[in-house]
PDB file of C-alpha atoms in Angstrom:
ATOM      1  CA  MET A 151     -17.754-230.581 -69.560  1.00 92.00           C
ATOM      2  CA  LEU A 152     -18.962-228.718 -66.458  1.00 94.00           C
ATOM      3  CA  LEU A 153     -15.841-229.718 -64.533  1.00 94.00           C
ATOM      4  CA  TRP A 154     -13.637-228.614 -67.432  1.00 93.00           C
ATOM      5  CA  ALA A 155     -15.498-225.314 -67.876  1.00 94.00           C
ATOM      6  CA  GLY A 156     -15.095-224.559 -64.162  1.00 93.00           C
ATOM      7  CA  TRP A 157     -11.357-225.185 -64.099  1.00 92.00           C
ATOM      8  CA  PRO A 158      -8.919-222.242 -63.665  1.00 88.00           C
ATOM      9  CA  VAL A 159      -8.032-222.037 -67.371  1.00 82.00           C
ATOM     10  CA  HIS A 160     -11.358-220.214 -67.726  1.00 85.00           C
ATOM     11  CA  PRO A 161     -12.554-216.919 -66.122  1.00 88.00           C
ATOM     12  CA  ALA A 162     -12.773-216.944 -62.330  1.00 88.00           C
ATOM     13  CA  ALA A 163     -16.574-216.752 -62.231  1.00 90.00           C
ATOM     14  CA  MET A 164     -16.760-220.067 -64.117  1.00 93.00           C
ATOM     15  CA  ALA A 165     -15.412-221.808 -61.006  1.00 93.00           C
ATOM     16  CA  LEU A 166     -18.982-221.795 -59.683  1.00 95.00           C
ATOM     17  CA  LEU A 167     -19.680-224.597 -62.165  1.00 96.00           C
ATOM     18  CA  LEU A 168     -17.561-226.889 -59.998  1.00 96.00           C
ATOM     19  CA  LEU A 169     -20.295-226.680 -57.353  1.00 96.00           C
ATOM     20  CA  VAL A 170     -22.689-228.484 -59.715  1.00 96.00           C
ATOM     21  CA  GLY A 171     -20.213-230.212 -62.006  1.00 96.00           C
ATOM     22  CA  TRP A 172     -20.596-233.600 -60.337  1.00 97.00           C
ATOM     23  CA  VAL A 173     -24.410-233.592 -60.348  1.00 97.00           C
ATOM     24  CA  PRO A 174     -24.688-235.316 -63.776  1.00 96.00           C
ATOM     25  CA  TYR A 175     -22.289-238.024 -62.608  1.00 97.00           C
ATOM     26  CA  LEU A 176     -24.301-238.617 -59.426  1.00 97.00           C
ATOM     27  CA  ARG A 177     -27.457-238.889 -61.527  1.00 96.00           C
ATOM     28  CA  MET A 178     -25.776-241.319 -63.908  1.00 97.00           C
ATOM     29  CA  GLU A 179     -24.614-243.530 -61.038  1.00 97.00           C
ATOM     30  CA  GLN A 180     -28.100-243.459 -59.524  1.00 96.00           C
ATOM     31  CA  LEU A 181     -29.776-244.472 -62.790  1.00 96.00           C
ATOM     32  CA  LEU A 182     -27.329-247.295 -63.437  1.00 96.00           C
ATOM     33  CA  THR A 183     -27.810-248.612 -59.905  1.00 95.00           C
ATOM     34  CA  ARG A 184     -31.612-248.437 -60.140  1.00 93.00           C
ATOM     35  CA  ARG A 185     -31.544-250.362 -63.411  1.00 95.00           C
ATOM     36  CA  GLY A 186     -29.515-253.142 -61.808  1.00 93.00           C
ATOM     37  CA  ALA A 187     -26.314-252.429 -63.735  1.00 94.00           C
ATOM     38  CA  SER A 188     -23.297-254.466 -62.716  1.00 94.00           C
ATOM     39  CA  GLY A 189     -20.398-252.888 -60.873  1.00 94.00           C
ATOM     40  CA  TRP A 190     -18.310-253.384 -64.004  1.00 96.00           C
ATOM     41  CA  LYS A 191     -20.749-251.290 -66.065  1.00 97.00           C
ATOM     42  CA  VAL A 192     -20.770-248.529 -63.434  1.00 97.00           C
ATOM     43  CA  PHE A 193     -16.967-248.602 -63.497  1.00 97.00           C
ATOM     44  CA  ARG A 194     -16.885-248.256 -67.296  1.00 97.00           C
ATOM     45  CA  TYR A 195     -19.135-245.176 -67.278  1.00 97.00           C
ATOM     46  CA  THR A 196     -17.280-243.698 -64.313  1.00 97.00           C
ATOM     47  CA  TYR A 197     -13.917-244.245 -65.966  1.00 97.00           C
ATOM     48  CA  LEU A 198     -15.121-242.672 -69.232  1.00 96.00           C
ATOM     49  CA  THR A 199     -16.331-239.604 -67.296  1.00 96.00           C
ATOM     50  CA  LEU A 200     -12.996-239.221 -65.517  1.00 96.00           C
ATOM     51  CA  VAL A 201     -10.906-239.835 -68.645  1.00 96.00           C
ATOM     52  CA  LEU A 202     -12.785-237.043 -70.437  1.00 95.00           C
ATOM     53  CA  TRP A 203     -12.295-234.624 -67.532  1.00 95.00           C
ATOM     54  CA  ASN A 204      -8.590-235.454 -67.310  1.00 93.00           C
ATOM     55  CA  ALA A 205      -8.126-235.176 -71.069  1.00 93.00           C
ATOM     56  CA  PHE A 206      -9.905-231.813 -71.372  1.00 92.00           C
ATOM     57  CA  THR A 207      -8.004-230.234 -68.466  1.00 92.00           C
ATOM     58  CA  THR A 208      -4.498-231.727 -68.655  1.00 88.00           C
ATOM     59  CA  TRP A 209      -4.008-232.287 -72.396  1.00 83.00           C
ATOM     60  CA  TRP A 210      -1.126-229.797 -72.280  1.00 78.00           C
ATOM     61  CA  VAL A 211       1.115-232.440 -70.676  1.00 78.00           C
ATOM     62  CA  SER A 212       1.399-233.965 -74.152  1.00 76.00           C
ATOM     63  CA  TYR A 213       3.478-230.930 -75.206  1.00 73.00           C
ATOM     64  CA  SER A 214       6.310-232.407 -73.143  1.00 75.00           C
ATOM     65  CA  THR A 215       5.820-235.978 -74.333  1.00 78.00           C
ATOM     66  CA  LEU A 216       2.812-237.457 -76.108  1.00 80.00           C
ATOM     67  CA  GLY A 217       3.204-240.843 -74.446  1.00 81.00           C
ATOM     68  CA  GLY A 218       3.553-239.247 -71.025  1.00 76.00           C
ATOM     69  CA  GLY A 219       0.466-237.093 -71.568  1.00 80.00           C
ATOM     70  CA  ILE A 220      -1.646-240.077 -72.586  1.00 87.00           C
ATOM     71  CA  ALA A 221      -0.345-242.120 -69.659  1.00 85.00           C
ATOM     72  CA  ALA A 222      -1.100-239.297 -67.209  1.00 85.00           C
ATOM     73  CA  VAL A 223      -4.706-239.042 -68.410  1.00 91.00           C
ATOM     74  CA  VAL A 224      -5.336-242.788 -68.492  1.00 91.00           C
ATOM     75  CA  LEU A 225      -3.679-243.621 -65.173  1.00 92.00           C
ATOM     76  CA  ASN A 226      -4.921-240.611 -63.205  1.00 92.00           C
ATOM     77  CA  ALA A 227      -8.492-241.288 -64.294  1.00 94.00           C
ATOM     78  CA  LEU A 228      -8.030-244.892 -63.181  1.00 95.00           C
ATOM     79  CA  LEU A 229      -6.837-243.752 -59.762  1.00 94.00           C
ATOM     80  CA  MET A 230      -9.829-241.425 -59.454  1.00 95.00           C
ATOM     81  CA  CYS A 231     -12.046-244.483 -59.853  1.00 96.00           C
ATOM     82  CA  LEU A 232     -10.871-245.677 -56.429  1.00 96.00           C
ATOM     83  CA  PRO A 233     -12.921-243.161 -54.377  1.00 97.00           C
ATOM     84  CA  THR A 234     -15.858-243.076 -56.797  1.00 97.00           C
ATOM     85  CA  MET A 235     -16.217-246.853 -56.956  1.00 97.00           C
ATOM     86  CA  ALA A 236     -15.727-247.101 -53.179  1.00 97.00           C
ATOM     87  CA  PHE A 237     -18.685-244.697 -52.926  1.00 98.00           C
ATOM     88  CA  TYR A 238     -20.744-246.883 -55.279  1.00 97.00           C
ATOM     89  CA  HIS A 239     -20.095-250.040 -53.250  1.00 96.00           C
ATOM     90  CA  THR A 240     -20.686-248.286 -49.913  1.00 97.00           C
ATOM     91  CA  LYS A 241     -23.977-246.873 -51.181  1.00 97.00           C
ATOM     92  CA  LYS A 242     -25.002-250.278 -52.485  1.00 95.00           C
ATOM     93  CA  LEU A 243     -24.135-252.118 -49.257  1.00 95.00           C
ATOM     94  CA  ALA A 244     -24.950-249.529 -46.573  1.00 96.00           C
ATOM     95  CA  GLY A 245     -27.630-247.403 -48.227  1.00 95.00           C
ATOM     96  CA  PRO A 246     -27.767-243.917 -49.785  1.00 95.00           C
ATOM     97  CA  THR A 247     -27.259-241.937 -46.572  1.00 95.00           C
ATOM     98  CA  LEU A 248     -23.945-243.539 -45.649  1.00 96.00           C
ATOM     99  CA  GLY A 249     -23.040-243.722 -49.310  1.00 96.00           C
ATOM    100  CA  TYR A 250     -23.283-239.977 -49.909  1.00 97.00           C
ATOM    101  CA  ILE A 251     -21.596-239.204 -46.582  1.00 97.00           C
ATOM    102  CA  SER A 252     -18.721-241.494 -47.532  1.00 97.00           C
ATOM    103  CA  LEU A 253     -18.084-239.896 -50.937  1.00 97.00           C
ATOM    104  CA  PRO A 254     -16.277-236.713 -49.756  1.00 97.00           C
ATOM    105  CA  ILE A 255     -14.352-238.814 -47.225  1.00 97.00           C
ATOM    106  CA  TYR A 256     -13.129-241.254 -49.869  1.00 97.00           C
ATOM    107  CA  TRP A 257     -12.245-238.410 -52.223  1.00 97.00           C
ATOM    108  CA  ILE A 258     -10.225-236.507 -49.623  1.00 96.00           C
ATOM    109  CA  ALA A 259      -8.384-239.700 -48.671  1.00 95.00           C
ATOM    110  CA  PHE A 260      -7.533-240.168 -52.353  1.00 95.00           C
ATOM    111  CA  GLU A 261      -6.329-236.575 -52.770  1.00 95.00           C
ATOM    112  CA  GLN A 262      -4.264-236.783 -49.593  1.00 94.00           C
ATOM    113  CA  LEU A 263      -2.580-239.948 -50.857  1.00 91.00           C
ATOM    114  CA  HIS A 264      -2.093-238.440 -54.301  1.00 89.00           C
ATOM    115  CA  LEU A 265      -0.197-235.510 -52.790  1.00 90.00           C
ATOM    116  CA  HIS A 266       2.196-237.616 -50.701  1.00 87.00           C
ATOM    117  CA  TRP A 267       3.579-240.401 -52.824  1.00 84.00           C
ATOM    118  CA  ASP A 268       6.019-240.770 -55.704  1.00 79.00           C
ATOM    119  CA  LEU A 269       3.289-240.533 -58.371  1.00 77.00           C
ATOM    120  CA  THR A 270       1.876-237.284 -57.009  1.00 80.00           C
ATOM    121  CA  TRP A 271      -0.366-235.393 -59.452  1.00 78.00           C
ATOM    122  CA  PRO A 272      -1.892-232.266 -57.869  1.00 82.00           C
ATOM    123  CA  TRP A 273      -3.264-230.652 -61.036  1.00 84.00           C
ATOM    124  CA  LEU A 274      -6.827-231.900 -60.568  1.00 90.00           C
ATOM    125  CA  THR A 275      -7.143-231.553 -56.810  1.00 93.00           C
ATOM    126  CA  LEU A 276     -10.687-230.195 -56.595  1.00 94.00           C
ATOM    127  CA  GLY A 277      -9.926-227.446 -54.091  1.00 94.00           C
ATOM    128  CA  ASN A 278      -7.429-225.957 -56.548  1.00 93.00           C
ATOM    129  CA  GLY A 279     -10.297-225.266 -58.920  1.00 93.00           C
ATOM    130  CA  PHE A 280     -10.792-221.882 -57.202  1.00 94.00           C
ATOM    131  CA  ALA A 281      -7.198-220.784 -57.835  1.00 91.00           C
ATOM    132  CA  GLN A 282      -8.321-217.785 -59.906  1.00 91.00           C
ATOM    133  CA  ALA A 283     -11.238-217.001 -57.598  1.00 91.00           C
ATOM    134  CA  ASN A 284      -9.104-216.775 -54.463  1.00 89.00           C
ATOM    135  CA  SER A 285     -11.268-213.995 -52.970  1.00 90.00           C
ATOM    136  CA  TRP A 286     -13.995-216.658 -52.555  1.00 93.00           C
ATOM    137  CA  VAL A 287     -11.835-219.079 -50.606  1.00 94.00           C
ATOM    138  CA  GLN A 288      -9.918-217.019 -48.065  1.00 93.00           C
ATOM    139  CA  TRP A 289     -11.073-219.576 -45.491  1.00 94.00           C
ATOM    140  CA  TYR A 290      -8.504-221.969 -46.994  1.00 94.00           C
ATOM    141  CA  GLU A 291      -6.141-220.478 -44.415  1.00 92.00           C
ATOM    142  CA  TYR A 292      -7.992-222.616 -41.843  1.00 93.00           C
ATOM    143  CA  THR A 293      -8.862-225.727 -43.867  1.00 93.00           C
ATOM    144  CA  GLY A 294      -6.320-225.765 -46.668  1.00 93.00           C
ATOM    145  CA  PHE A 295      -7.342-226.434 -50.267  1.00 92.00           C
ATOM    146  CA  LEU A 296      -8.600-229.879 -49.275  1.00 94.00           C
ATOM    147  CA  GLY A 297     -11.363-228.038 -47.408  1.00 95.00           C
ATOM    148  CA  GLY A 298     -12.345-226.696 -50.812  1.00 95.00           C
ATOM    149  CA  SER A 299     -12.566-230.246 -52.151  1.00 96.00           C
ATOM    150  CA  VAL A 300     -14.955-231.144 -49.334  1.00 97.00           C
ATOM    151  CA  TRP A 301     -17.005-228.004 -50.026  1.00 97.00           C
ATOM    152  CA  ILE A 302     -17.342-228.833 -53.716  1.00 97.00           C
ATOM    153  CA  TRP A 303     -18.561-232.361 -52.994  1.00 98.00           C
ATOM    154  CA  VAL A 304     -20.965-231.292 -50.246  1.00 97.00           C
ATOM    155  CA  VAL A 305     -22.637-228.662 -52.448  1.00 97.00           C
ATOM    156  CA  ASN A 306     -22.849-231.078 -55.376  1.00 98.00           C
ATOM    157  CA  ILE A 307     -24.455-233.763 -53.232  1.00 98.00           C
ATOM    158  CA  LEU A 308     -26.933-231.326 -51.661  1.00 97.00           C
ATOM    159  CA  ALA A 309     -27.856-229.918 -55.084  1.00 96.00           C
ATOM    160  CA  PHE A 310     -28.321-233.421 -56.476  1.00 97.00           C
ATOM    161  CA  LEU A 311     -30.491-234.588 -53.570  1.00 95.00           C
ATOM    162  CA  SER A 312     -32.639-231.449 -53.787  1.00 94.00           C
ATOM    163  CA  LEU A 313     -33.171-231.972 -57.511  1.00 93.00           C
ATOM    164  CA  GLN A 314     -34.095-235.595 -56.910  1.00 91.00           C
ATOM    165  CA  LYS A 315     -36.680-234.719 -54.265  1.00 89.00           C
ATOM    166  CA  TYR A 316     -38.202-232.061 -56.514  1.00 87.00           C
ATOM    167  CA  ALA A 317     -38.300-234.443 -59.485  1.00 85.00           C
ATOM    168  CA  ALA A 318     -39.915-237.175 -57.368  1.00 82.00           C
ATOM    169  CA  ALA A 319     -42.610-234.760 -56.196  1.00 81.00           C
ATOM    170  CA  SER A 320     -43.309-233.702 -59.799  1.00 81.00           C
ATOM    171  CA  ARG A 321     -44.295-237.196 -60.915  1.00 82.00           C
ATOM    172  CA  PRO A 322     -47.996-237.899 -61.500  1.00 83.00           C
ATOM    173  CA  GLY A 323     -49.706-239.027 -58.320  1.00 79.00           C
ATOM    174  CA  ALA A 324     -46.897-237.920 -56.007  1.00 79.00           C
ATOM    175  CA  PRO A 325     -47.755-235.695 -53.017  1.00 82.00           C
ATOM    176  CA  GLU A 326     -47.318-232.043 -53.945  1.00 83.00           C
ATOM    177  CA  LEU A 327     -44.582-230.123 -52.158  1.00 82.00           C
ATOM    178  CA  SER A 328     -45.568-227.181 -50.044  1.00 84.00           C
ATOM    179  CA  ARG A 329     -44.092-223.751 -50.694  1.00 83.00           C
ATOM    180  CA  VAL A 330     -41.902-224.091 -47.601  1.00 87.00           C
ATOM    181  CA  GLN A 331     -40.577-227.449 -48.779  1.00 86.00           C
ATOM    182  CA  VAL A 332     -39.719-226.058 -52.213  1.00 85.00           C
ATOM    183  CA  GLN A 333     -37.946-223.095 -50.640  1.00 88.00           C
ATOM    184  CA  ARG A 334     -35.996-225.469 -48.408  1.00 88.00           C
ATOM    185  CA  LEU A 335     -34.896-227.561 -51.393  1.00 89.00           C
ATOM    186  CA  ILE A 336     -33.561-224.406 -53.044  1.00 91.00           C
ATOM    187  CA  LEU A 337     -32.068-222.740 -49.979  1.00 93.00           C
ATOM    188  CA  ILE A 338     -30.085-225.651 -48.525  1.00 94.00           C
ATOM    189  CA  PRO A 339     -27.635-226.100 -51.462  1.00 94.00           C
ATOM    190  CA  LEU A 340     -27.666-222.358 -52.170  1.00 95.00           C
ATOM    191  CA  LEU A 341     -26.635-221.491 -48.610  1.00 95.00           C
ATOM    192  CA  ALA A 342     -24.000-224.257 -48.639  1.00 96.00           C
ATOM    193  CA  ALA A 343     -22.525-222.574 -51.710  1.00 96.00           C
ATOM    194  CA  LEU A 344     -22.849-218.920 -50.694  1.00 95.00           C
ATOM    195  CA  LEU A 345     -22.064-218.903 -46.962  1.00 95.00           C
ATOM    196  CA  PRO A 346     -18.395-219.933 -47.397  1.00 95.00           C
ATOM    197  CA  ILE A 347     -18.019-217.290 -50.122  1.00 94.00           C
ATOM    198  CA  GLY A 348     -19.545-214.667 -47.816  1.00 94.00           C
ATOM    199  CA  LEU A 349     -17.225-215.744 -45.010  1.00 93.00           C
ATOM    200  CA  SER A 350     -14.284-215.429 -47.379  1.00 93.00           C
ATOM    201  CA  LYS A 351     -15.272-211.895 -48.333  1.00 90.00           C
ATOM    202  CA  LEU A 352     -15.525-211.025 -44.631  1.00 91.00           C
ATOM    203  CA  ILE A 353     -12.054-212.437 -43.941  1.00 88.00           C
ATOM    204  CA  GLY A 354     -10.612-210.472 -46.855  1.00 82.00           C
ATOM    205  CA  TYR A 355     -12.341-207.257 -45.772  1.00 77.00           C
ATOM    206  CA  ASN A 356     -10.982-207.485 -42.224  1.00 76.00           C
ATOM    207  CA  TYR A 357      -7.464-208.457 -43.221  1.00 67.00           C
ATOM    208  CA  GLN A 358      -4.728-205.957 -42.371  1.00 65.00           C
ATOM    209  CA  GLU A 359      -1.216-206.055 -43.755  1.00 64.00           C
ATOM    210  CA  LYS A 360       1.497-206.513 -41.133  1.00 69.00           C
ATOM    211  CA  GLY A 361       5.063-205.247 -41.056  1.00 64.00           C
ATOM    212  CA  PRO A 362       6.654-202.033 -42.330  1.00 70.00           C
ATOM    213  CA  GLN A 363       5.120-200.426 -45.364  1.00 69.00           C
ATOM    214  CA  SER A 364       7.210-200.478 -48.542  1.00 64.00           C
ATOM    215  CA  ARG A 365       8.211-197.155 -50.062  1.00 66.00           C
ATOM    216  CA  TYR A 366       7.799-198.555 -53.575  1.00 61.00           C
TER     217      TYR A 366
END
């Protein structure tokens, strides 16, 4: 629901939800893994999550053809399971650090493939989620919209890890966090979200139109 609410069909400010939209999924994957769930069970929950996101955001394809709309939702969600399940297996085999580092890499590889083959489907490329909030992503001129996809995943992962550390410290008997540590947990994901937006505003402010001025 967060990913749907942050998509461009809604007001531009809602796009900020994309920066935390994956946090519930990361928590779900963590809980399933801790409880010893099989890879098949993790896949089922992951696929359900992605089917719902696809259905809520691209249901309009069914206006053209109902069968085609259903197929697009079902198959695209299945393809999105490739990077997410690769993340799950990497995290399980190599540990959380490499696992979370690998997630944006797998996702960008998936999006790159999805843009350059016969079954291309660019509608849910994450970086396009800021299409209506373009004043926040002027730095796309250097990274392209795939840079936005990386940004979204990085902020989500940082927000998730900060929440996990805070929750762990809140358990009975756990060492209490200092004020500096709490501030750090808040500031790291917040700065990761706000600095690129600030840079974008700076780029937009310093931009000057080139060429002859129109009389109209």
